[in-house]
Amino acid sequence: MAAAGGANLIPLVAAIIGIGVVSQVLSDRFRVPSVVFLIASGILLGPEVLGIISPDSFGNALQAIVGLSVAIIVFEGAFHIRIDKLREAPAATFRLVTIGAAISFVGTGLVVHYALGAPWAVSFLVGALLVATGPTVIAPILEVVPVRDRVGAALETEGIVNDVTAAIVAVVIFEAILEGVTSPNALVTLFAERLGVGVVVGAIVAGTLYYALQYVDLSPGNAPQNARLLVLAGALVSYAVADFVATEAGIAAVATAGILLGNAEVPYEKEISAFKGDITLLVLSFVFIALAALLDFESLLALGIGGLAVVAAVALVIRPLLVFVSARGDRFTRSEKLFMSFVGPRGIIPASVATLFAIAFREEATRLAAEGMTQQAAVLNEGASILVGTVFLVILTTVLFEAGLARQIAEYLDVIPMRVLVIGGGKVGRALAERLEDRGENVVLIEQDQEVVQTARNLGFTVHHGDGADTDVLRSAGAGNAKVVVAATGDDDVNLLVSQLANSKFDPENVLARANNPDNVEAFEELGVRTISSTIATAQALDNYIERPTMSNWMGEIGRSGDVQEVEVTAENLVGRTIREVGPELPSGCLVALVSRNGDTNVPDADFTLQEGDRITIIGGRDAVRDAERLVHPE
């Protein structure tokens, strides 16, 4: 029988991994997060539809498989937590993983208790698990929705950090339920024991791996491969040892090992990171499909209206509340806060850990029932059903609606900006970035001076530390998908080199350069670089204030009360119509000042007929110009 079971298990596991890889390919092809395909595949393969996978398919191995998978996933997330990045992150990001996590934990626990009538301990166990959004669902969303860097960084950091902290808190509550712990002092002791064992084991494993990677000869020909295998083995060993010493301490151990090793200067870090990413992808595919296949629709239906109330509260009340509280006072726009509020799907950590806990609850319930303690056994079985049902209902709903519709939500809220790279984080670069960001653009500053970097970050700008004249630095800052590159340093040689690199290596739509010495303007323009001379621009501005003071005062308000924007005509309902006909449809407080066609720019008269591809300049109040842009160029 064992041999037959093993023979049936091999093709099953192979099929699940194959489907997982195909799901990833489909995700890239259709620009939809892969978790949508993974969950759909699991439900299709499960007993509710085709019946290929059932709770008995994995025998007694499911708990061990899921446990080791969680170890790899948590280690992967912790490995990417960079302490220096956390220090540099905006205040909103720090509040998301502290105040925001607390709001989610307490709010969800209260809703589960009152909506479903669950015991307090089970309610807060669900609350702890549903704190985690997780990089496994956030990263695929950010791959298909290129939001502003500060939004992506906040969501990614929240997912990575909360994955780890939520798992550890949930483990403590779970152990408290099994051991019948209720007093605060006992809870603190339990937390300290699990966390302490995990930290010690994780630190020992991380130290051993660091020593081996730094000082042991790993065979030069196969060193990268051996380094990758060592780290993978270390993650699994830390989980197993800690879990053996103190039950459920393994998650804290792999989290500790991952954070310590990720922040150490270890050889072959890029190879290790890429390898771990591939392994995690396979593990995620397996676990997501396997757990979704084991989903019992009766458990979901049994939650009734109370279950729907929990989902609504988590997604539509608690999540927006914690985002708006955490992001107060930062540079996030209202639309960006709404996007972060409605795109916070739960992922693999809640699903896998809830499954582990449910299995343990039911095993303990079976033991208690055998000893005649039927009432206690019934409570544990009910807790297991509420735990799995609630967690999976929230995961299914948030993944299908929030992850599946993430791009549509982003487009509706208009949070997908043009990426602009500004090389030079000094006063000129920061002033330009502020004006562009105020119009909703995604601006990344590149600066080499650490003091200037810190100043810009303290002001809320996204800054990439490095030499802007280095191709690798430009690439890592996002030059590959930048529409505009601006060389705005105080050194003309640097600006010229940056402009040449941007044009030859990345081919953005526009490359602009600042010429500090007016004598260098000709050299820039001979290379096809659009150039702004600081000296000439200052003289023109002064001349405008002398000869055209009213216009100059109004131009000074551009980006605040007034605005001027150039936009391409793509709206079909405007093509072939005259300015006279289009004018009344424009928002009040703006007008068409210029039209550019085939390189010729003119002030249009009332009978000028618009054609598709015309570039028109709209002038007027800030909000009116924004509305007019959407009317002229709906995409």
XYZ file of C-alpha atoms in Angstrom:
635
model
C 0.000 0.000 0.000
C 2.796 2.399 0.868
C 4.474 1.753 -2.454
C 1.227 2.318 -4.318
C 0.609 5.512 -2.408
C 4.107 6.707 -3.219
C 3.668 5.800 -6.870
C 0.430 7.825 -7.008
C 1.972 10.732 -5.118
C 4.894 11.245 -7.521
C 2.822 12.097 -10.630
C 0.482 14.171 -8.456
C 3.297 16.320 -7.081
C 4.866 16.616 -10.540
C 1.531 17.714 -12.005
C 1.003 20.326 -9.280
C 4.473 21.819 -9.828
C 3.936 21.789 -13.600
C 0.617 23.600 -13.223
C 2.324 26.092 -10.926
C 4.934 26.920 -13.547
C 2.248 27.257 -16.232
C 0.336 29.590 -13.900
C 3.411 31.793 -13.668
C 3.734 31.860 -17.466
C 0.032 32.751 -17.815
C 0.507 35.467 -15.203
C 3.261 37.061 -17.261
C 1.281 36.649 -20.474
C -2.017 38.128 -19.287
C -0.606 40.545 -16.682
C -2.665 38.991 -13.886
C -1.069 37.977 -10.532
C -0.135 34.286 -10.550
C -1.956 33.550 -7.281
C -5.278 33.907 -9.135
C -4.333 31.023 -11.470
C -2.868 28.963 -8.613
C -5.990 29.135 -6.468
C -8.263 28.486 -9.444
C -6.141 25.443 -10.383
C -6.304 24.104 -6.834
C -10.085 24.404 -6.633
C -10.428 22.768 -10.068
C -8.239 19.817 -9.008
C -9.885 19.467 -5.596
C -12.807 17.341 -4.415
C -15.294 20.137 -5.078
C -14.741 19.871 -8.877
C -12.562 17.147 -10.502
C -11.622 15.273 -7.337
C -8.042 14.581 -8.443
C -6.655 15.844 -5.112
C -8.302 14.959 -1.800
C -7.332 15.259 1.891
C -6.008 11.688 1.715
C -3.789 12.285 -1.345
C -0.751 13.208 0.751
C -1.355 10.804 3.621
C 0.351 11.995 6.813
C 2.994 13.911 4.877
C 0.985 17.117 4.306
C 1.829 18.661 7.668
C 5.557 18.076 7.159
C 5.440 19.317 3.555
C 3.567 22.489 4.477
C 5.827 23.081 7.487
C 9.025 22.895 5.460
C 7.432 24.996 2.717
C 6.561 27.691 5.256
C 10.174 27.584 6.438
C 11.453 28.292 2.920
C 8.882 31.023 2.299
C 9.539 32.827 5.599
C 13.306 32.544 5.134
C 13.003 33.986 1.623
C 10.982 36.933 2.908
C 13.292 37.562 5.856
C 16.383 37.306 3.619
C 15.135 40.357 1.711
C 14.534 42.513 4.798
C 17.309 45.097 4.758
C 17.800 46.954 8.030
C 19.300 49.980 6.280
C 16.319 50.135 3.927
C 13.930 50.020 6.886
C 15.766 52.964 8.435
C 15.505 54.880 5.168
C 11.873 53.988 4.518
C 9.213 56.706 4.849
C 7.515 57.041 8.213
C 4.334 55.616 6.675
C 6.078 52.305 5.969
C 7.230 51.986 9.575
C 3.708 52.788 10.801
C 2.219 50.183 8.440
C 4.198 47.370 10.108
C 3.577 48.633 13.664
C 0.430 50.711 14.184
C -1.186 49.310 11.038
C -0.442 45.716 12.024
C -1.872 46.338 15.501
C -5.071 47.818 14.046
C -5.447 44.816 11.741
C -4.768 42.321 14.545
C -7.176 43.814 17.086
C -9.841 44.846 14.575
C -9.985 41.445 12.879
C -10.035 39.633 16.216
C -12.990 41.712 17.425
C -14.949 41.219 14.195
C -14.392 37.435 14.158
C -15.486 37.150 17.784
C -18.702 39.143 17.428
C -19.638 38.120 13.862
C -18.953 34.396 14.208
C -19.228 33.879 17.958
C -15.721 32.372 18.054
C -13.789 32.122 21.347
C -11.478 35.077 21.978
C -8.331 32.989 21.555
C -9.420 31.609 18.171
C -10.596 35.080 17.092
C -7.234 36.648 17.776
C -5.464 33.672 16.186
C -7.375 34.482 12.981
C -6.581 38.165 13.532
C -2.856 37.435 13.828
C -2.780 35.365 10.630
C -4.725 37.934 8.603
C -2.243 40.685 9.457
C 0.021 39.164 6.796
C -0.410 40.382 3.239
C 2.857 38.831 2.094
C 5.319 39.318 -0.765
C 3.946 36.200 -2.472
C 0.781 38.092 -3.426
C 2.091 41.675 -3.413
C 5.120 41.095 -5.669
C 3.060 39.634 -8.573
C 0.685 42.607 -8.329
C 3.527 45.131 -8.489
C 4.934 43.314 -11.535
C 1.777 44.070 -13.508
C 0.882 47.398 -11.865
C 3.841 49.827 -12.086
C 2.770 52.184 -9.299
C 4.969 54.927 -7.916
C 8.090 53.606 -6.184
C 7.106 54.835 -2.729
C 3.767 52.984 -2.983
C 5.436 49.784 -4.156
C 8.140 50.021 -1.472
C 5.559 50.516 1.282
C 3.456 47.539 0.138
C 6.494 45.281 -0.353
C 8.017 46.135 3.026
C 4.677 45.664 4.754
C 4.273 42.260 3.114
C 7.758 41.016 4.001
C 7.817 42.256 7.606
C 4.227 41.346 8.471
C 4.627 37.861 7.006
C 7.280 37.157 9.622
C 5.750 38.959 12.613
C 2.233 37.619 11.958
C 3.515 34.044 11.799
C 5.400 34.394 15.107
C 2.462 36.022 16.939
C 0.091 33.380 15.569
C 2.380 30.593 16.790
C 2.315 31.995 20.338
C -1.486 32.255 20.379
C -1.777 28.746 18.934
C 0.470 27.292 21.639
C -1.497 29.188 24.282
C -4.722 27.578 23.049
C -3.263 24.068 23.085
C -1.700 24.494 26.528
C -4.714 26.274 27.990
C -2.714 29.390 28.845
C -4.854 32.432 29.705
C -2.915 34.663 32.108
C -0.912 37.555 30.623
C 2.273 36.489 32.434
C 2.031 32.962 31.043
C 1.454 34.353 27.543
C 4.528 36.549 27.803
C 6.555 33.562 29.034
C 5.302 31.421 26.172
C 6.142 34.155 23.656
C 9.609 34.613 25.145
C 10.303 30.874 25.071
C 9.304 30.404 21.436
C 10.935 33.604 20.275
C 14.047 33.009 22.380
C 14.594 29.477 21.115
C 13.982 30.629 17.552
C 16.384 33.568 17.811
C 19.159 31.479 19.361
C 18.858 28.632 16.839
C 18.494 31.036 13.924
C 21.520 33.051 15.032
C 23.655 29.915 15.397
C 22.662 28.673 11.941
C 23.211 32.113 10.373
C 26.630 32.370 12.037
C 27.610 28.914 10.836
C 26.487 29.676 7.277
C 28.299 33.011 7.291
C 31.543 31.363 8.423
C 31.206 28.600 5.811
C 30.479 31.050 2.990
C 33.290 33.425 3.962
C 36.124 31.151 5.025
C 35.518 27.573 3.823
C 36.760 26.507 0.400
C 33.538 25.666 -1.450
C 35.388 24.367 -4.524
C 35.991 27.331 -6.847
C 34.379 25.655 -9.835
C 31.110 24.948 -8.019
C 31.229 27.606 -5.294
C 28.016 29.459 -6.303
C 26.053 26.208 -6.495
C 27.430 24.976 -3.168
C 26.643 28.331 -1.557
C 23.035 28.129 -2.734
C 22.613 24.573 -1.451
C 24.224 25.449 1.899
C 21.787 28.308 2.464
C 18.772 26.179 1.508
C 19.899 23.421 3.860
C 20.522 25.980 6.601
C 16.974 27.309 6.331
C 15.484 23.834 6.658
C 17.849 22.806 9.470
C 17.111 25.942 11.519
C 13.372 25.259 11.231
C 13.681 21.581 12.162
C 16.062 22.076 15.105
C 14.088 24.936 16.654
C 10.804 23.055 16.218
C 12.375 20.009 17.914
C 13.593 22.070 20.884
C 10.345 24.005 21.331
C 7.207 23.225 19.350
C 6.388 25.880 16.712
C 9.628 27.815 17.340
C 10.827 27.005 13.822
C 9.256 30.069 12.186
C 11.096 32.433 14.522
C 14.323 30.535 13.779
C 14.108 30.787 9.977
C 13.063 34.434 10.250
C 16.096 35.190 12.430
C 18.482 33.273 10.179
C 17.094 34.980 7.078
C 17.358 38.508 8.493
C 20.890 38.019 9.837
C 22.219 36.356 6.696
C 20.453 38.803 4.388
C 22.091 41.762 6.146
C 25.563 40.215 6.208
C 28.052 40.717 3.407
C 28.093 37.149 2.110
C 29.646 35.914 -1.149
C 27.359 34.942 -4.044
C 24.451 36.902 -2.581
C 22.847 37.507 -5.992
C 23.063 33.825 -6.915
C 21.646 32.801 -3.536
C 18.792 35.288 -3.830
C 17.891 34.191 -7.376
C 18.044 30.508 -6.432
C 15.922 31.030 -3.339
C 13.419 32.919 -5.466
C 13.092 29.997 -7.900
C 12.744 27.466 -5.065
C 10.152 29.662 -3.372
C 8.195 29.904 -6.635
C 7.996 26.115 -6.866
C 7.102 25.762 -3.198
C 4.440 28.459 -3.499
C 2.941 26.780 -6.517
C 2.731 23.467 -4.703
C 1.374 24.832 -1.421
C -1.171 27.216 -2.956
C -2.584 24.537 -5.272
C -2.514 21.788 -2.634
C -4.215 23.901 0.039
C -6.800 25.318 -2.351
C -7.554 21.743 -3.441
C -8.235 20.773 0.173
C -10.681 23.620 0.618
C -14.059 22.436 1.878
C -16.844 24.648 0.540
C -19.130 23.430 3.325
C -16.802 25.075 5.877
C -17.080 28.340 3.963
C -20.865 28.114 3.645
C -21.166 27.254 7.338
C -19.797 30.689 8.188
C -22.918 32.215 6.637
C -23.587 35.945 6.881
C -21.043 36.217 9.688
C -18.268 35.113 7.329
C -19.257 37.705 4.741
C -19.322 40.331 7.488
C -15.744 39.417 8.454
C -14.577 39.687 4.833
C -16.318 43.048 4.382
C -14.874 44.405 7.614
C -11.331 43.214 6.856
C -11.271 44.459 3.255
C -13.480 47.554 3.366
C -13.128 48.928 6.893
C -10.037 47.694 8.737
C -7.637 47.808 5.791
C -8.533 51.376 4.679
C -8.460 52.526 8.319
C -4.957 51.216 8.968
C -3.642 52.592 5.646
C -5.012 56.103 6.175
C -3.793 56.153 9.783
C -0.336 54.908 8.777
C 0.057 57.174 5.726
C -1.040 60.405 7.399
C 1.314 63.321 6.884
C 3.393 61.553 4.208
C 3.607 62.348 0.504
C 1.045 59.714 -0.522
C -1.862 61.105 -2.521
C -5.443 60.246 -1.654
C -5.647 57.973 -4.721
C -2.470 56.153 -3.647
C -3.883 55.622 -0.151
C -7.082 54.240 -1.673
C -5.059 51.904 -3.909
C -3.107 50.635 -0.897
C -6.403 50.240 0.972
C -8.096 48.134 -1.688
C -5.062 46.113 -2.766
C -4.019 44.187 0.327
C -4.745 40.526 -0.484
C -3.795 37.839 2.001
C -1.461 35.111 0.858
C 0.332 31.885 1.497
C 1.439 32.365 5.113
C -2.129 32.661 6.496
C -3.248 29.734 4.307
C -0.408 27.364 5.122
C -0.096 28.205 8.816
C -3.877 27.997 9.299
C -3.796 24.532 7.715
C -0.975 23.448 10.036
C -2.862 24.719 13.072
C -6.144 23.109 11.981
C -4.436 19.719 11.577
C -2.909 20.066 15.058
C -6.254 21.144 16.560
C -8.007 18.118 15.113
C -5.279 15.734 16.248
C -5.545 17.158 19.770
C -9.347 16.924 19.585
C -9.090 13.239 18.635
C -6.829 12.623 21.624
C -9.172 14.442 24.009
C -12.207 12.575 22.672
C -10.410 9.255 23.237
C -9.854 10.325 26.855
C -13.548 11.115 27.265
C -13.206 14.916 27.150
C -15.760 15.313 24.367
C -16.697 18.897 25.185
C -13.103 20.139 24.918
C -12.675 18.102 21.725
C -15.785 19.723 20.199
C -14.439 23.190 21.017
C -11.144 22.440 19.260
C -12.900 21.001 16.196
C -15.152 24.036 15.988
C -12.114 26.300 16.352
C -10.351 24.458 13.522
C -13.374 24.906 11.236
C -13.687 28.618 12.019
C -9.946 29.118 11.594
C -9.653 27.440 8.197
C -12.997 28.668 6.881
C -12.456 32.313 7.819
C -8.842 32.507 6.685
C -9.553 30.866 3.324
C -12.688 32.929 2.744
C -10.710 36.143 3.250
C -7.856 34.849 1.075
C -10.172 33.771 -1.748
C -12.101 37.026 -1.731
C -9.124 39.356 -1.501
C -7.028 37.439 -4.032
C -9.800 37.161 -6.612
C -11.063 40.729 -6.286
C -8.072 42.733 -5.068
C -5.229 40.876 -6.789
C -7.249 39.937 -9.870
C -8.529 43.495 -10.370
C -5.431 45.320 -9.136
C -4.579 46.835 -12.509
C -8.145 47.974 -13.084
C -8.230 49.521 -9.604
C -4.939 51.295 -10.310
C -6.180 52.611 -13.648
C -9.472 53.795 -12.139
C -7.637 55.613 -9.347
C -5.025 56.876 -11.840
C -2.008 55.771 -9.777
C 0.136 54.407 -12.645
C 2.465 57.340 -13.301
C 5.140 58.137 -15.848
C 8.577 57.201 -14.497
C 11.069 60.043 -14.471
C 14.727 59.637 -13.464
C 16.404 62.786 -12.180
C 20.163 62.460 -11.791
C 21.226 64.878 -9.099
C 19.455 65.201 -5.764
C 20.522 68.785 -5.064
C 18.250 71.817 -4.918
C 17.524 71.831 -8.660
C 16.787 68.084 -8.779
C 14.591 68.227 -5.681
C 12.660 71.267 -6.922
C 11.980 69.544 -10.242
C 11.006 66.283 -8.503
C 8.599 68.139 -6.219
C 6.812 69.769 -9.159
C 6.615 66.504 -11.101
C 5.391 64.495 -8.111
C 2.774 67.140 -7.406
C 1.370 66.325 -10.859
C 1.350 62.625 -9.991
C 4.517 61.487 -11.765
C 6.750 58.701 -10.433
C 10.094 60.393 -9.810
C 13.300 58.649 -8.730
C 16.299 60.775 -7.773
C 19.811 59.363 -8.258
C 22.465 60.879 -6.024
C 25.986 59.828 -5.003
C 26.544 62.115 -1.998
C 25.246 60.275 1.085
C 24.432 63.498 2.930
C 22.339 64.779 0.007
C 20.662 61.371 -0.250
C 19.620 61.543 3.399
C 18.338 65.103 3.030
C 16.190 64.163 0.026
C 14.852 61.045 1.742
C 13.943 63.023 4.833
C 11.867 65.274 2.568
C 9.968 62.230 1.318
C 11.587 61.715 -2.088
C 12.478 58.314 -3.539
C 16.278 58.327 -3.860
C 18.588 55.733 -5.389
C 22.103 55.986 -3.971
C 24.827 55.674 -6.609
C 26.712 57.272 -9.462
C 24.250 58.362 -12.143
C 26.988 58.054 -14.775
C 27.198 54.297 -14.103
C 25.098 52.112 -16.421
C 24.365 49.548 -13.688
C 23.166 52.269 -11.319
C 20.866 53.705 -13.984
C 19.502 50.243 -14.741
C 18.854 49.380 -11.078
C 17.082 52.728 -10.593
C 14.639 51.858 -13.380
C 16.103 53.487 -16.505
C 14.913 50.512 -18.541
C 11.285 51.647 -18.284
C 11.780 55.380 -17.725
C 10.047 57.731 -20.124
C 12.154 60.739 -19.178
C 15.744 61.017 -17.942
C 16.934 64.389 -16.615
C 20.624 65.061 -15.939
C 20.461 67.843 -13.349
C 23.794 67.730 -11.519
C 26.090 70.711 -11.063
C 28.752 69.100 -13.286
C 28.316 69.484 -17.055
C 30.678 66.574 -17.807
C 28.520 64.269 -15.686
C 25.326 65.561 -17.290
C 26.741 64.994 -20.772
C 27.858 61.436 -19.929
C 24.498 60.606 -18.331
C 22.672 61.902 -21.405
C 24.821 59.793 -23.739
C 24.340 56.652 -21.618
C 20.582 57.159 -21.380
C 20.240 57.618 -25.135
C 22.490 54.721 -26.138
C 21.613 52.127 -23.475
C 17.983 52.740 -22.525
C 16.318 54.887 -25.215
C 13.757 56.823 -23.124
C 11.258 59.105 -24.851
C 13.064 62.241 -23.682
C 16.530 63.010 -22.340
C 17.010 66.470 -20.838
C 20.197 67.991 -19.459
C 21.121 70.966 -17.329
C 24.018 73.044 -18.721
C 25.633 74.997 -15.903
C 28.012 76.761 -18.300
C 26.130 78.403 -21.230
C 29.189 77.799 -23.439
C 28.454 74.053 -23.257
C 24.914 74.264 -24.632
C 26.067 73.832 -28.222
C 28.035 70.678 -27.376
C 24.972 69.133 -25.722
C 22.661 69.984 -28.589
C 25.095 68.589 -31.175
C 24.563 65.219 -29.468
C 20.796 65.584 -29.780
C 20.266 66.317 -26.069
C 17.620 68.832 -25.143
C 19.459 71.296 -22.943
C 18.448 73.910 -20.396
C 21.089 76.486 -19.534
C 20.826 77.630 -15.916
C 22.231 81.040 -16.843
C 19.926 81.607 -19.811
C 16.874 80.265 -17.967
C 17.511 82.643 -15.071
C 17.925 85.586 -17.454
C 14.692 84.687 -19.250
C 12.818 84.416 -15.963
C 14.093 87.850 -14.856
C 13.185 89.333 -18.244
C 9.678 87.891 -17.949
C 9.220 89.458 -14.529
C 10.277 92.838 -15.998
C 8.307 92.746 -19.248
C 5.496 90.263 -18.473
C 4.949 90.381 -14.692
C 1.373 89.089 -14.754
C 2.286 86.064 -16.835
C 5.374 85.418 -14.694
C 3.363 85.515 -11.481
C 0.851 83.062 -12.953
C 3.612 80.784 -14.267
C 5.063 80.715 -10.765
C 1.855 79.043 -9.619
C 2.116 76.190 -12.152
C 1.592 72.908 -10.336
C -0.240 74.625 -7.481
C -3.266 76.738 -8.449
C -2.567 76.804 -12.208
C -1.104 74.387 -14.722
C 0.039 74.011 -18.321
C 0.117 70.550 -19.877
C 0.851 69.177 -23.356
C -1.155 66.085 -24.261
C -1.710 63.956 -27.351
C -5.215 63.811 -28.877
C -6.415 60.181 -28.789
C -10.115 60.563 -27.875
C -12.150 59.429 -30.895
C -14.998 61.818 -30.110
C -12.660 64.824 -30.516
C -11.010 63.812 -33.809
C -12.378 65.742 -36.823
C -13.985 68.446 -34.704
C -13.079 72.122 -34.488
C -11.807 74.044 -31.483
C -15.149 75.896 -31.531
C -16.987 72.596 -31.087
C -14.599 71.111 -28.537
C -14.217 74.248 -26.404
C -17.583 74.020 -24.590
C -16.828 70.393 -23.614
C -13.584 71.310 -21.860
C -13.795 71.806 -18.085
C -14.512 75.358 -16.998
C -11.344 77.334 -16.334
C -9.068 76.029 -19.095
C -8.493 76.433 -22.815
C -6.410 75.125 -25.738
C -3.467 77.504 -26.168
C -1.305 75.710 -28.761
C -1.546 72.828 -31.228
C 1.499 71.007 -32.594
C 1.231 68.928 -35.785
C 4.082 67.481 -37.846
C 6.608 69.676 -36.037
C 4.678 72.920 -36.566
C 3.220 74.661 -33.530
C 0.492 77.309 -33.813
C -2.121 79.151 -31.792
C -5.337 77.596 -33.163
C -8.320 79.663 -34.276
C -11.889 78.603 -33.591
C -12.174 76.722 -36.905
C -8.992 74.650 -36.455
C -9.882 70.959 -36.878
C -8.227 68.455 -34.537
C -6.644 65.273 -35.844
C -5.556 62.132 -34.013
C -1.947 62.518 -32.871
C -2.090 66.306 -32.525
C -0.326 67.526 -29.401
C -2.290 70.288 -27.741
C -1.188 72.566 -24.909
C -3.888 73.151 -22.302
C -3.635 76.125 -19.932
C -5.811 76.907 -16.938
C -6.558 75.958 -13.348
C -4.769 72.910 -11.994
C -7.810 70.650 -11.509
C -9.438 71.814 -14.751
C -6.280 70.998 -16.736
C -6.097 67.527 -15.149
C -9.731 66.836 -16.116
C -9.103 68.147 -19.645
C -6.099 65.813 -20.023
C -8.311 62.786 -19.319
C -10.901 64.080 -21.788
C -8.345 64.522 -24.594
C -6.243 61.424 -23.827
C -8.506 58.890 -22.009
C -5.837 56.136 -21.905
